[in-house]
GROMACS .gro file of C-alpha atoms in nm:
model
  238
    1UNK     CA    1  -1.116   0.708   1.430
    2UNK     CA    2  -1.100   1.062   1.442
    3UNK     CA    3  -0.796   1.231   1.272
    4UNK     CA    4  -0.598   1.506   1.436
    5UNK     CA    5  -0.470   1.850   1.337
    6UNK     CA    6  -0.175   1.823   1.141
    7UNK     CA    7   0.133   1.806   1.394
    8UNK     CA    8   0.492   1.674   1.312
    9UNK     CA    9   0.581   1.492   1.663
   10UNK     CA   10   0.978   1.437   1.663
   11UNK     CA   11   0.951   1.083   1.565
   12UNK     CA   12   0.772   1.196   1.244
   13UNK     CA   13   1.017   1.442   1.157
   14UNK     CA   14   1.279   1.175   1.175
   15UNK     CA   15   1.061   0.919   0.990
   16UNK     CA   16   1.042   1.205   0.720
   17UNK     CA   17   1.424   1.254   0.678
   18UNK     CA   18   1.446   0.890   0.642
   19UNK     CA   19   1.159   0.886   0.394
   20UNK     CA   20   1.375   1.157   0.224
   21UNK     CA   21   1.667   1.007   0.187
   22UNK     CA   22   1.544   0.664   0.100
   23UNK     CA   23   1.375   0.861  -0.235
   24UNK     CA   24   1.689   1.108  -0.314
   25UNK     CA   25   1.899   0.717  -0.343
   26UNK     CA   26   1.616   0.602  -0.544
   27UNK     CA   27   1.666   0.938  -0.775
   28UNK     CA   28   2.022   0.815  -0.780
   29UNK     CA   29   1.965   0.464  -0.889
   30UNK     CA   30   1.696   0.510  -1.106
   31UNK     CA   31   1.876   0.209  -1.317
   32UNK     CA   32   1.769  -0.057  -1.016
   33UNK     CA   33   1.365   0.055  -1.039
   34UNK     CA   34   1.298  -0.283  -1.216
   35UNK     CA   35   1.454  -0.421  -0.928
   36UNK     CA   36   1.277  -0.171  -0.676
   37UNK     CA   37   0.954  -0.320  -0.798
   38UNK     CA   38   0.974  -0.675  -0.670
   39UNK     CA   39   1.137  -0.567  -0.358
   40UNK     CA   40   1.132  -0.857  -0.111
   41UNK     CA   41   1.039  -1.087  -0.423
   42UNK     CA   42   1.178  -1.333  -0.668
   43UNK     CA   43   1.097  -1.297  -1.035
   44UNK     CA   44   0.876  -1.594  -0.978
   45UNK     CA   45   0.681  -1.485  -0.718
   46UNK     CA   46   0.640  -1.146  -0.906
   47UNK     CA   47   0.505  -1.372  -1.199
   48UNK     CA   48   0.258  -1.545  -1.003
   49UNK     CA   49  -0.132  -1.469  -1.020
   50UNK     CA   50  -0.280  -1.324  -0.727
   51UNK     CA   51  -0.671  -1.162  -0.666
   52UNK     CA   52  -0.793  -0.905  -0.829
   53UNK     CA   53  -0.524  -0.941  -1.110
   54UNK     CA   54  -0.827  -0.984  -1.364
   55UNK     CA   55  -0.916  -0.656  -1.389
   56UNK     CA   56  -0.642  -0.495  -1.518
   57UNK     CA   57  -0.498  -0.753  -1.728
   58UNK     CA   58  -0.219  -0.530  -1.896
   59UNK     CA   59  -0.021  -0.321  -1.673
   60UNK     CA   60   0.254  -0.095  -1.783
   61UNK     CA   61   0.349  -0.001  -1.448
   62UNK     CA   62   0.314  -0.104  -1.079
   63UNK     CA   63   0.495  -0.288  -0.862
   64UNK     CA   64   0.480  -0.632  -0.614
   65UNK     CA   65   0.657  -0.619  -0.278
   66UNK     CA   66   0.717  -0.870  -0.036
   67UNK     CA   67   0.814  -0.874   0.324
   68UNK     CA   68   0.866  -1.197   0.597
   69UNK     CA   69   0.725  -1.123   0.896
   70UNK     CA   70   0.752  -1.368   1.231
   71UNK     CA   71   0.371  -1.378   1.325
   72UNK     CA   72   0.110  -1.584   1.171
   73UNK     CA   73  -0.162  -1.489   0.948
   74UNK     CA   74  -0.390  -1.412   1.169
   75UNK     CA   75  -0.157  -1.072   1.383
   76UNK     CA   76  -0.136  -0.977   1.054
   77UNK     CA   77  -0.483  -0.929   0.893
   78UNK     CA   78  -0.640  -0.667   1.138
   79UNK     CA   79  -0.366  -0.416   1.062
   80UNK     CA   80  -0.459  -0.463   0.686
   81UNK     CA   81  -0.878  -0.443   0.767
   82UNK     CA   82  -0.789  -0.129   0.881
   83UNK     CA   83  -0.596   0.028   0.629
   84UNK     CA   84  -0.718   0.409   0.503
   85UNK     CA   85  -0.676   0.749   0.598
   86UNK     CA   86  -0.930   0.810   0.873
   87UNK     CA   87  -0.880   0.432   0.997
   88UNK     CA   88  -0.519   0.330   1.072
   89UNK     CA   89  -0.412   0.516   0.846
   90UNK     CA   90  -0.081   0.327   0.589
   91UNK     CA   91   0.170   0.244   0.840
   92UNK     CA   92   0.433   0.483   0.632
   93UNK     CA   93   0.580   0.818   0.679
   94UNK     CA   94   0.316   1.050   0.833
   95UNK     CA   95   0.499   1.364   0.792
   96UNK     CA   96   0.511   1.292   0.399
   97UNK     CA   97   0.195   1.209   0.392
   98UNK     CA   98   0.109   1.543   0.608
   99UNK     CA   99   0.309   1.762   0.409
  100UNK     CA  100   0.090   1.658   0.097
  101UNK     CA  101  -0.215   1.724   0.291
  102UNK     CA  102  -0.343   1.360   0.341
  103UNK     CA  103  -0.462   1.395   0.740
  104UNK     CA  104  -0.307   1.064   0.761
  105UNK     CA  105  -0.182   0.914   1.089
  106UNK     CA  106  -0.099   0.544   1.207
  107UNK     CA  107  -0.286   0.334   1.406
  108UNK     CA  108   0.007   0.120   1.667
  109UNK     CA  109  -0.364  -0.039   1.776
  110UNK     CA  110  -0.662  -0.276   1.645
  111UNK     CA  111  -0.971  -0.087   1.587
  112UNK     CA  112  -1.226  -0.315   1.628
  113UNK     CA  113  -1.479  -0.081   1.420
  114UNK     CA  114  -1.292  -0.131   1.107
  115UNK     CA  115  -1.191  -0.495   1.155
  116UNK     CA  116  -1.498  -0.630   0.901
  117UNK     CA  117  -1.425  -0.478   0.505
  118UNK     CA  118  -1.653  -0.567   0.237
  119UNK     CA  119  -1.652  -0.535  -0.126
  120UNK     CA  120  -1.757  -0.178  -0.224
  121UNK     CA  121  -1.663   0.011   0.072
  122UNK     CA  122  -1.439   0.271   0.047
  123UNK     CA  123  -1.072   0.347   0.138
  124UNK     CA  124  -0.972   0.642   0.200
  125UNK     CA  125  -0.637   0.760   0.043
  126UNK     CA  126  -0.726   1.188   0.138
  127UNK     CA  127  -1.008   1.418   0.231
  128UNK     CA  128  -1.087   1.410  -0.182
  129UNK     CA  129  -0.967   1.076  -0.276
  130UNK     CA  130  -1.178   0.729  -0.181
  131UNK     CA  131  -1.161   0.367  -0.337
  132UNK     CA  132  -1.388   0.079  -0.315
  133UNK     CA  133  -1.263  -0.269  -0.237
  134UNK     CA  134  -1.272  -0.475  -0.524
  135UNK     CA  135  -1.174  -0.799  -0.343
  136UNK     CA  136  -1.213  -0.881   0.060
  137UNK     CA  137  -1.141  -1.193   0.201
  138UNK     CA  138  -1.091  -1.170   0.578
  139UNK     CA  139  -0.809  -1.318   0.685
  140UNK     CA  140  -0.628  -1.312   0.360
  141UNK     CA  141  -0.619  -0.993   0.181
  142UNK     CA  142  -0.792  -0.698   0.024
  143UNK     CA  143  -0.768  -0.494  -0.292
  144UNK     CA  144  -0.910  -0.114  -0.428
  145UNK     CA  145  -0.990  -0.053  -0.777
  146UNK     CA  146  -0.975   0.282  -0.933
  147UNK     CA  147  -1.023   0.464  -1.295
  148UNK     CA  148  -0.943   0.786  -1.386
  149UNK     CA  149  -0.993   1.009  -1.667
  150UNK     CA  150  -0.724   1.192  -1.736
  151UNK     CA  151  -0.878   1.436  -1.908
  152UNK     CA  152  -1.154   1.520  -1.704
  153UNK     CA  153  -0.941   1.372  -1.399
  154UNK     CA  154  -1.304   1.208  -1.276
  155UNK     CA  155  -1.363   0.828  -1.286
  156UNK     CA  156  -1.328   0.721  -1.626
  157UNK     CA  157  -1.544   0.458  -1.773
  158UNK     CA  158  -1.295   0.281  -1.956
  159UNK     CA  159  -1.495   0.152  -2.241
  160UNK     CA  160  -1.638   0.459  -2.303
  161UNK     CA  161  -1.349   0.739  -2.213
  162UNK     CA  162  -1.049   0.776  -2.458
  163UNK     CA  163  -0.803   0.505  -2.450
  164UNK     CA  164  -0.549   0.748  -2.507
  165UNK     CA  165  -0.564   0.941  -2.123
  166UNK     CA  166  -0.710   0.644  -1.885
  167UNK     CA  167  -0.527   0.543  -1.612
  168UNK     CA  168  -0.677   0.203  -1.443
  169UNK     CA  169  -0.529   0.065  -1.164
  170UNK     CA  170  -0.543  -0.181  -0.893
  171UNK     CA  171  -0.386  -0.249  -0.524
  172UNK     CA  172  -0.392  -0.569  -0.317
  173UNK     CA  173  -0.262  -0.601  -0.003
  174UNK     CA  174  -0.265  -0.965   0.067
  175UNK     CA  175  -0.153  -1.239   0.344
  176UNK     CA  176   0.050  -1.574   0.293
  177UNK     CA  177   0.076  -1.790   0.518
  178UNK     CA  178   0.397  -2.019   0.546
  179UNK     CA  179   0.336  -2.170   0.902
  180UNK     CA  180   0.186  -2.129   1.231
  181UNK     CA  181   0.414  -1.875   1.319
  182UNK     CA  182   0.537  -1.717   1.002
  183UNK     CA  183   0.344  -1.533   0.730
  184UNK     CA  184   0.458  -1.327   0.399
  185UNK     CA  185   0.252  -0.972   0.316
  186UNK     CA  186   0.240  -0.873   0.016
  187UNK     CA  187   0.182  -0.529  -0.160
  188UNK     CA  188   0.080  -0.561  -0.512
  189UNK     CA  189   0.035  -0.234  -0.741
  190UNK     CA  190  -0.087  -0.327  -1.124
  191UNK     CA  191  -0.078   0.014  -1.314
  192UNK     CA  192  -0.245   0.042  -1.693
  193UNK     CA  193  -0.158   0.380  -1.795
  194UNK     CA  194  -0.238   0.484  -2.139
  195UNK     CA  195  -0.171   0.790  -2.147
  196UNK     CA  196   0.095   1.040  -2.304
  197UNK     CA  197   0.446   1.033  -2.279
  198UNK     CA  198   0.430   1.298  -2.015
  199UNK     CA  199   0.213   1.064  -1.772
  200UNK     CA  200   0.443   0.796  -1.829
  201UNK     CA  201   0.719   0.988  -1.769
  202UNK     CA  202   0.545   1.056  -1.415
  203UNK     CA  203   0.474   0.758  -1.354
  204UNK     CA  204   0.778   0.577  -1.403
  205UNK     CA  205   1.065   0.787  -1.309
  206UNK     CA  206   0.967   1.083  -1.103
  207UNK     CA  207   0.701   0.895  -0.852
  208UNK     CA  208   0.876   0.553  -0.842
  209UNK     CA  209   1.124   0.628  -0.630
  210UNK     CA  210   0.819   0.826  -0.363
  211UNK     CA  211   0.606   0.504  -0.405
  212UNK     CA  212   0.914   0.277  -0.367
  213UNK     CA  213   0.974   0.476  -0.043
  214UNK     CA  214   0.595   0.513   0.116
  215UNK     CA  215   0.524   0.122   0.004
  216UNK     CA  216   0.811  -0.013   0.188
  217UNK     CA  217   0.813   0.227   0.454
  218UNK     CA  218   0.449   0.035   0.459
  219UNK     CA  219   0.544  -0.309   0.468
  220UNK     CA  220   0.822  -0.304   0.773
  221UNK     CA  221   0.504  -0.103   0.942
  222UNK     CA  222   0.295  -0.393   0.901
  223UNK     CA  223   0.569  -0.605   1.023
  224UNK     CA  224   0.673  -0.447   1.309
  225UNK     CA  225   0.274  -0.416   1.423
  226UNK     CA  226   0.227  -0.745   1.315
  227UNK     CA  227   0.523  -0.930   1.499
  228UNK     CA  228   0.481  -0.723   1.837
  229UNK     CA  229   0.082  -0.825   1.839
  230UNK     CA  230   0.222  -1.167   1.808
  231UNK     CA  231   0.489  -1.161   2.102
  232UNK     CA  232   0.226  -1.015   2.296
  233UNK     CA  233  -0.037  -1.285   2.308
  234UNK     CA  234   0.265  -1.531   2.331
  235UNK     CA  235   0.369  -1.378   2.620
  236UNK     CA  236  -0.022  -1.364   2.773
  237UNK     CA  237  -0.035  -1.746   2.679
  238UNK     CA  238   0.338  -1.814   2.898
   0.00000   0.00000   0.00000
């Protein structure tokens, strides 16, 4: 899918001061971020082991988010297989996103040329920033794995690079389904950050209340796409 000159349509701008003000409350309750970070999600379900949780076994950061959405398992998947700037994009606020530079914008359609991930393809995040899929299984869910030196701020090979200023992280995006017609997504951010106080300080107060904001901006994306797919081939099928 071709991406677009930056442009900031009216609905964008509006999505943006929403996006805003979701993160200056965040700033202002930075005492619920435990809270923030199983939004959607019981302590339980936080607890649980999903894919790709292997390979970072020990995360000091990250977060699991939950949302019910009325459409089976199936509406839901093709929004994920196409997830990635240059694809369909994160389903979050665009003018954020465009602000920073990302050349990100939201599919409201399947692609059918990016319905089939594998395992080591790349998502794109930016025009300088790609991950490969660590786990795919269609239907279900799929996850990106990246490692970062923070010295050199290149991929780290964490045996190798100092412990001290690695940052390894993972991020699933992954289906449940709870009957025909109802599924759960899940967004599931596992953060091992071994760095200095200063990163940690980054990490954990100043960007969790953006990543609180973008992630759940996400997830009622994905449900609104999701649910409207669904009501559509119900209404084909009448």
């Amino acid at each position: 899918m071709r991406q677009r000159n930056v442009r900031f349509t009216p609905s964008q701008i509006l999505g943006g001061f929403e996006g805003v003000g979701i993160i200056i409350l965040c700033f202002l309750t930075i005492f619920l971020r435990k809270a923030r970070s199983r939004w959607g999600l019981s302590k339980l379900d936080v607890n649980r082991t999903f894919p790709a949780d292997q390979l970072v076994t020990s995360p000091n950061h990250g977060f699991t988010h939950g949302i019910i959405i009325e459409a089976p398992a199936e509406n839901v998947w093709p929004w994920i297989a196409q997830i990635g700037q240059g694809k369909g994009g994160f389903y979050s606020y665009e003018a954020l996103e465009n602000i920073m530079g990302l050349n990100i914008y939201n599919a409201d359609r399947i692609l059918p040329q990016y319905q089939n991930p594998k395992v080591g393809q790349l998502v794109s995040f930016g025009p300088d920033a790609a991950y490969p899929l660590v786990y795919c299984e269609p239907g279900r869910g799929m996850a990106i794995e990246n490692k970062l030196d923070l010295n050199s701020k290149k991929k780290a090979n964490i045996k190798d690079s100092d412990p001290s200023n690695t940052v390894h992280l993972t991020w699933l995006w992954y289906i449940e389904e709870i009957d025909e017609y109802t599924s759960r997504f899940i967004s599931r951010n596992r953060v091992a950050l071994d760095g200095t106080s200063k990163y940690n300080f980054i990490m954990g107060i100043l960007l969790e209340p953006i990543i609180f904001a973008m992630d759940r901006k996400m997830c009622l994306g994905i449900k609104k796409r999701a649910e409207r797919l669904s009501k559509k081939y119900v209404q084909e099928a009448a």
